[in-house]
GROMACS .gro file of N, CA and C in nm:
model
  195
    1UNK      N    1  -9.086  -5.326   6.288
    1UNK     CA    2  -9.016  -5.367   6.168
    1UNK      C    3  -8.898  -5.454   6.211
    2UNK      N    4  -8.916  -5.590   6.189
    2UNK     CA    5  -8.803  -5.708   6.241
    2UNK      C    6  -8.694  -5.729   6.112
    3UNK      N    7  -8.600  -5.719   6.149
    3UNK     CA    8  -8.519  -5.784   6.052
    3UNK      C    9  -8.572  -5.975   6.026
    4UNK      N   10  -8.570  -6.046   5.891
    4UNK     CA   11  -8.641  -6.132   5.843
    4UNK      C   12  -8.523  -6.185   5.822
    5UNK      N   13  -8.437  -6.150   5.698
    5UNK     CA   14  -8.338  -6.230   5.643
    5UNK      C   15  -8.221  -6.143   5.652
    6UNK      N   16  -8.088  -6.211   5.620
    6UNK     CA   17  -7.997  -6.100   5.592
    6UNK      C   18  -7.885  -6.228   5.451
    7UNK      N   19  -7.848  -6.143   5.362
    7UNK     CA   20  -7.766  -6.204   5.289
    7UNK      C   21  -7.664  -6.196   5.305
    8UNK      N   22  -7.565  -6.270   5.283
    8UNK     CA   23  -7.402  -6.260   5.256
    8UNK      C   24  -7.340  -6.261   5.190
    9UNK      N   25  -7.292  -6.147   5.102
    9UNK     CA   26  -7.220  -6.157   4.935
    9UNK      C   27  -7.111  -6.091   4.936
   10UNK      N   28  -6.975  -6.161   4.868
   10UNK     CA   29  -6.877  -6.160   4.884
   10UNK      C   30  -6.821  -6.092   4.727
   11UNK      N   31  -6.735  -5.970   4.740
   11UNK     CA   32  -6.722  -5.931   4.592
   11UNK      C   33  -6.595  -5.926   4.639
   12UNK      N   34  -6.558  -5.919   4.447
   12UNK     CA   35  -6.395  -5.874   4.464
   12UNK      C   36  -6.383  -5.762   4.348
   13UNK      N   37  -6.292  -5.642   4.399
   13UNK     CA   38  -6.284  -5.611   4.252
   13UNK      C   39  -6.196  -5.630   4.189
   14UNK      N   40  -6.200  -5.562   4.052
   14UNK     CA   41  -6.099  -5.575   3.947
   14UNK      C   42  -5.987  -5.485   3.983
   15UNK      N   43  -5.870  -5.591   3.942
   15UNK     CA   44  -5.743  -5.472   3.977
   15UNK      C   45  -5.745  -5.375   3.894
   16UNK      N   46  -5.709  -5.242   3.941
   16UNK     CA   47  -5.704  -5.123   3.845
   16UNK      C   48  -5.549  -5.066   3.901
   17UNK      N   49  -5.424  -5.087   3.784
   17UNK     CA   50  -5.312  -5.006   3.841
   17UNK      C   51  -5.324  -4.915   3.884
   18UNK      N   52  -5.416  -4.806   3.845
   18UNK     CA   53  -5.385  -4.701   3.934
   18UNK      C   54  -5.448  -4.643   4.039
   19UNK      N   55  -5.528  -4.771   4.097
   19UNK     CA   56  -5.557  -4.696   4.203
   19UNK      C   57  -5.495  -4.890   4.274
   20UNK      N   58  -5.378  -4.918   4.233
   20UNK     CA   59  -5.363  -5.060   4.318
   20UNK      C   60  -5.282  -4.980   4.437
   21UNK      N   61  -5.229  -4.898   4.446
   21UNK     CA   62  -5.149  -4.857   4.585
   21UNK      C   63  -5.260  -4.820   4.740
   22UNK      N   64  -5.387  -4.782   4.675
   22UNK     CA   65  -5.525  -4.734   4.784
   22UNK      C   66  -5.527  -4.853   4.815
   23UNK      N   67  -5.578  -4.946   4.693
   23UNK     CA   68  -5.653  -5.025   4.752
   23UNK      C   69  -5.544  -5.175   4.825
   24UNK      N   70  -5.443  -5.189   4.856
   24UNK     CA   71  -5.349  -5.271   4.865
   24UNK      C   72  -5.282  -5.226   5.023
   25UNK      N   73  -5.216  -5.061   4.999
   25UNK     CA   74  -5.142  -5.076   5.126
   25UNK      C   75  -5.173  -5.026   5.252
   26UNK      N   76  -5.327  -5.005   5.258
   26UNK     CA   77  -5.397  -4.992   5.413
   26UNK      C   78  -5.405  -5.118   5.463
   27UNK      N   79  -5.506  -5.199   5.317
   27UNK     CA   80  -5.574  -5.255   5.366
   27UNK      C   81  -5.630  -5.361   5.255
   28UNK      N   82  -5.674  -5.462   5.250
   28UNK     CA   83  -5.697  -5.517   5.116
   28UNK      C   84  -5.808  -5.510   5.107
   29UNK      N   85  -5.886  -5.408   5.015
   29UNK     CA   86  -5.955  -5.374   5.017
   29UNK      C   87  -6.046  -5.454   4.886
   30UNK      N   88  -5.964  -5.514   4.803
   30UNK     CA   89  -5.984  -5.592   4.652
   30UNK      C   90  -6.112  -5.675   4.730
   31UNK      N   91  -6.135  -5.720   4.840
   31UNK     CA   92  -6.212  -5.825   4.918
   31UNK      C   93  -6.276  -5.783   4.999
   32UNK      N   94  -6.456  -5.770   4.942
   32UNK     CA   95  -6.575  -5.699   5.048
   32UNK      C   96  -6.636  -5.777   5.052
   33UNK      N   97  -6.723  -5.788   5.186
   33UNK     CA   98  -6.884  -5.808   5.204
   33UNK      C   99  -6.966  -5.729   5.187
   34UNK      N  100  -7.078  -5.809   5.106
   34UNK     CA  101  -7.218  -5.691   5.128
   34UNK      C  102  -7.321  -5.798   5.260
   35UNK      N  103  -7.354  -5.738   5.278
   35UNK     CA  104  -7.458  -5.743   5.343
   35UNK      C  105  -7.594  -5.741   5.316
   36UNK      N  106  -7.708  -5.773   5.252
   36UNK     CA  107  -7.843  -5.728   5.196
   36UNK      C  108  -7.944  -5.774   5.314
   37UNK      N  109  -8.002  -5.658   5.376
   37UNK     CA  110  -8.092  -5.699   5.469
   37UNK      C  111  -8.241  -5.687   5.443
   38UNK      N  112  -8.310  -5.794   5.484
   38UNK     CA  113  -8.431  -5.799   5.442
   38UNK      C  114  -8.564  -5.756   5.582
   39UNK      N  115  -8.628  -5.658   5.566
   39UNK     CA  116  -8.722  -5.671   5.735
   39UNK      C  117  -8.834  -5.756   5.664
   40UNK      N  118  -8.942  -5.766   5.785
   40UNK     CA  119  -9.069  -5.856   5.752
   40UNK      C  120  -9.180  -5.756   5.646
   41UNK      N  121  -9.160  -5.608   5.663
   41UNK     CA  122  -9.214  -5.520   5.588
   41UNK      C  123  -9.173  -5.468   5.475
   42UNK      N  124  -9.077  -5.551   5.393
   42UNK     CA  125  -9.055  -5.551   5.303
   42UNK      C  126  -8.973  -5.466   5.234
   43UNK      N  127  -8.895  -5.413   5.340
   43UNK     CA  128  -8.787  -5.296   5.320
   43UNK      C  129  -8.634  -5.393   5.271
   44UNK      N  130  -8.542  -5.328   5.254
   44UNK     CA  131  -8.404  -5.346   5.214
   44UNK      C  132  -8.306  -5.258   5.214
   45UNK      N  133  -8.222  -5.325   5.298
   45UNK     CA  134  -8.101  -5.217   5.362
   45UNK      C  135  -7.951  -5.324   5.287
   46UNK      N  136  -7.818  -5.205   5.314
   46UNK     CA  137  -7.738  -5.243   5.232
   46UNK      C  138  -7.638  -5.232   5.370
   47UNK      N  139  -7.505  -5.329   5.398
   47UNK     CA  140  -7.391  -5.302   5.465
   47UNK      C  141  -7.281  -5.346   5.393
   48UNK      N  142  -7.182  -5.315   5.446
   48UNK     CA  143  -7.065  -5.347   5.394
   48UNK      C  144  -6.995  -5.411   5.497
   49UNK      N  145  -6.826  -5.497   5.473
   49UNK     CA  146  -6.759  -5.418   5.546
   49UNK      C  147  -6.686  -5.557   5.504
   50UNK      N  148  -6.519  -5.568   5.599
   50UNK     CA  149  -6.409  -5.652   5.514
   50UNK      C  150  -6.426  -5.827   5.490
   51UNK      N  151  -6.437  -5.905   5.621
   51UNK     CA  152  -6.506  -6.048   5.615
   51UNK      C  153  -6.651  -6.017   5.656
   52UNK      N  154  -6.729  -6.157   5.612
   52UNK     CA  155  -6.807  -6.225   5.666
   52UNK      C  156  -6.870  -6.228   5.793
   53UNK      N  157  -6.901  -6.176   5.909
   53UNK     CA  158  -6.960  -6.257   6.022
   53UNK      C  159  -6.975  -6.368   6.000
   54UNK      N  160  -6.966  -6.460   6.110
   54UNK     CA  161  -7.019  -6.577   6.130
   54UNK      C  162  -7.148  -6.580   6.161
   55UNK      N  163  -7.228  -6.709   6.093
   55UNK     CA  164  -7.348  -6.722   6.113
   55UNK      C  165  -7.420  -6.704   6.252
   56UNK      N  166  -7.327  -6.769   6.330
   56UNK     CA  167  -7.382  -6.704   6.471
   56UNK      C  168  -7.404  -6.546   6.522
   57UNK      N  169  -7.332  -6.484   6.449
   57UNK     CA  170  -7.356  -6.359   6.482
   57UNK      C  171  -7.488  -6.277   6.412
   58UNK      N  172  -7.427  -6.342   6.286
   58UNK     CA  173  -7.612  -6.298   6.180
   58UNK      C  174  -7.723  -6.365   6.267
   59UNK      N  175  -7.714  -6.463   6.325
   59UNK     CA  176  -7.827  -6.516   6.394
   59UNK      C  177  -7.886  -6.443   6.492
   60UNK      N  178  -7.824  -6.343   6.571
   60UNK     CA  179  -7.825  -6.277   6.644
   60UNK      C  180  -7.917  -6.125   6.608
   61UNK      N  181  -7.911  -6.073   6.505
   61UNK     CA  182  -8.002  -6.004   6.446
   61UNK      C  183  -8.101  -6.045   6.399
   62UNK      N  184  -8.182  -6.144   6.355
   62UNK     CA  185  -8.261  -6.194   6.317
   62UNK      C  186  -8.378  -6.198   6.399
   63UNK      N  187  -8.510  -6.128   6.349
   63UNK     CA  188  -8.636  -6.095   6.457
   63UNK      C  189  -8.574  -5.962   6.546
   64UNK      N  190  -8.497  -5.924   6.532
   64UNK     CA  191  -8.472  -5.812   6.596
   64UNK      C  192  -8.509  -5.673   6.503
   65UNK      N  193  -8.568  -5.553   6.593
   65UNK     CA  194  -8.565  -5.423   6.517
   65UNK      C  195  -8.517  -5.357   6.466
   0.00000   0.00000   0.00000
């Protein structure tokens, strides 16, 4: 099972006062990546996490298990 594709989607959320102190003074958290991974068998996996990788690095998983 090779990883095929992987997407890169960028969300933000909506400010909510009361939870703006969580999400603000660790870490800015208002600003995620998803990740949507695609294998050749037709599966779909989900990641997260704060920026982007660079394409070179997504390239790097690609055809891999």
């Amino acid at each position: 099972m090779k990883i095929a594709d992987i997407e890169i989607r960028r969300v933000t959320l909506e400010y909510d006062e009361s939870r703006a102190y969580e999400l603000m003074h660790y870490h800015d958290l208002t600003q995620r990546t998803i990740y949507i991974v695609h294998t050749e068998d037709g599966l779909v996996g989900l990641g997260e996490g704060e920026r982007p990788e660079s394409q070179e690095v997504i390239d790097q998983y690609l055809g891999t298990n």
